[in-house]
Amino acid sequence: MKTIVLDVSGNKAHSLEVDSAISFRPFIQYLKERVKGEKTVKGALYKTALKEFKKYDVDDADIPLENIHDYESLLENMYACLTLHLQQKKS
């Protein structure tokens, strides 16, 4: 399966020059909190994701959007953790 990153910003009426970046810092903090209290297999998933984020050393980095493709593995981990969390809330 091929993974792609979609830009869903849509068409803009006005073109704006924006210096934008993302930070994984809030998500890393979220994972650290979840690991503390999670005793099920979900905790192992969160720990694995944290190890992946540590490999990339992005705790304090601001990632320019044009470089986001370099962090595909982190985005996949983020997706897995968040969908697991959402599935749990629906149950």
mmCIF file with all atom_site columns, C-alpha atoms in Angstrom, residues 13-47:
data_model
loop_
_atom_site.group_PDB
_atom_site.id
_atom_site.type_symbol
_atom_site.label_atom_id
_atom_site.label_alt_id
_atom_site.label_comp_id
_atom_site.label_asym_id
_atom_site.label_entity_id
_atom_site.label_seq_id
_atom_site.pdbx_PDB_ins_code
_atom_site.Cartn_x
_atom_site.Cartn_y
_atom_site.Cartn_z
_atom_site.occupancy
_atom_site.B_iso_or_equiv
_atom_site.pdbx_formal_charge
_atom_site.auth_seq_id
_atom_site.auth_comp_id
_atom_site.auth_asym_id
_atom_site.auth_atom_id
_atom_site.pdbx_PDB_model_num
ATOM 1  C CA . ALA A 1 13 ? -9.804 33.115 -2.572 1.00 0.00 ? 13 ALA A CA 1
ATOM 2  C CA . HIS A 1 14 ? -6.616 34.955 -1.641 1.00 0.00 ? 14 HIS A CA 1
ATOM 3  C CA . SER A 1 15 ? -3.119 33.628 -1.853 1.00 0.00 ? 15 SER A CA 1
ATOM 4  C CA . LEU A 1 16 ? -1.360 34.157 1.453  1.00 0.00 ? 16 LEU A CA 1
ATOM 5  C CA . GLU A 1 17 ? 2.313  33.725 2.148  1.00 0.00 ? 17 GLU A CA 1
ATOM 6  C CA . VAL A 1 18 ? 2.409  31.802 5.393  1.00 0.00 ? 18 VAL A CA 1
ATOM 7  C CA . ASP A 1 19 ? 5.464  30.534 7.182  1.00 0.00 ? 19 ASP A CA 1
ATOM 8  C CA . SER A 1 20 ? 4.007  27.385 8.688  1.00 0.00 ? 20 SER A CA 1
ATOM 9  C CA . ALA A 1 21 ? 5.461  24.481 10.593 1.00 0.00 ? 21 ALA A CA 1
ATOM 10 C CA . ILE A 1 22 ? 4.262  21.688 12.834 1.00 0.00 ? 22 ILE A CA 1
ATOM 11 C CA . SER A 1 23 ? 5.537  20.441 16.133 1.00 0.00 ? 23 SER A CA 1
ATOM 12 C CA . PHE A 1 24 ? 5.257  16.928 17.498 1.00 0.00 ? 24 PHE A CA 1
ATOM 13 C CA . ARG A 1 25 ? 5.882  18.244 21.036 1.00 0.00 ? 25 ARG A CA 1
ATOM 14 C CA . PRO A 1 26 ? 2.212  18.168 22.202 1.00 0.00 ? 26 PRO A CA 1
ATOM 15 C CA . PHE A 1 27 ? 1.733  14.646 20.864 1.00 0.00 ? 27 PHE A CA 1
ATOM 16 C CA . ILE A 1 28 ? 4.931  13.406 22.507 1.00 0.00 ? 28 ILE A CA 1
ATOM 17 C CA . GLN A 1 29 ? 3.679  14.825 25.822 1.00 0.00 ? 29 GLN A CA 1
ATOM 18 C CA . TYR A 1 30 ? 0.328  13.105 25.246 1.00 0.00 ? 30 TYR A CA 1
ATOM 19 C CA . LEU A 1 31 ? 2.117  9.774  24.686 1.00 0.00 ? 31 LEU A CA 1
ATOM 20 C CA . LYS A 1 32 ? 4.225  10.177 27.819 1.00 0.00 ? 32 LYS A CA 1
ATOM 21 C CA . GLU A 1 33 ? 1.079  10.721 29.887 1.00 0.00 ? 33 GLU A CA 1
ATOM 22 C CA . ARG A 1 34 ? -0.682 7.751  28.293 1.00 0.00 ? 34 ARG A CA 1
ATOM 23 C CA . VAL A 1 35 ? 2.291  5.444  28.947 1.00 0.00 ? 35 VAL A CA 1
ATOM 24 C CA . LYS A 1 36 ? 2.225  6.315  32.664 1.00 0.00 ? 36 LYS A CA 1
ATOM 25 C CA . GLY A 1 37 ? -1.312 5.050  33.175 1.00 0.00 ? 37 GLY A CA 1
ATOM 26 C CA . GLU A 1 38 ? -1.747 2.398  30.496 1.00 0.00 ? 38 GLU A CA 1
ATOM 27 C CA . LYS A 1 39 ? -1.324 -1.203 31.645 1.00 0.00 ? 39 LYS A CA 1
ATOM 28 C CA . THR A 1 40 ? -2.769 -2.939 28.560 1.00 0.00 ? 40 THR A CA 1
ATOM 29 C CA . VAL A 1 41 ? -1.241 -3.717 25.166 1.00 0.00 ? 41 VAL A CA 1
ATOM 30 C CA . LYS A 1 42 ? -1.994 -0.115 24.180 1.00 0.00 ? 42 LYS A CA 1
ATOM 31 C CA . GLY A 1 43 ? 0.840  0.911  26.485 1.00 0.00 ? 43 GLY A CA 1
ATOM 32 C CA . ALA A 1 44 ? 3.252  -1.121 24.347 1.00 0.00 ? 44 ALA A CA 1
ATOM 33 C CA . LEU A 1 45 ? 2.038  0.698  21.237 1.00 0.00 ? 45 LEU A CA 1
ATOM 34 C CA . TYR A 1 46 ? 2.537  4.071  22.931 1.00 0.00 ? 46 TYR A CA 1
ATOM 35 C CA . LYS A 1 47 ? 6.042  3.073  24.096 1.00 0.00 ? 47 LYS A CA 1
#
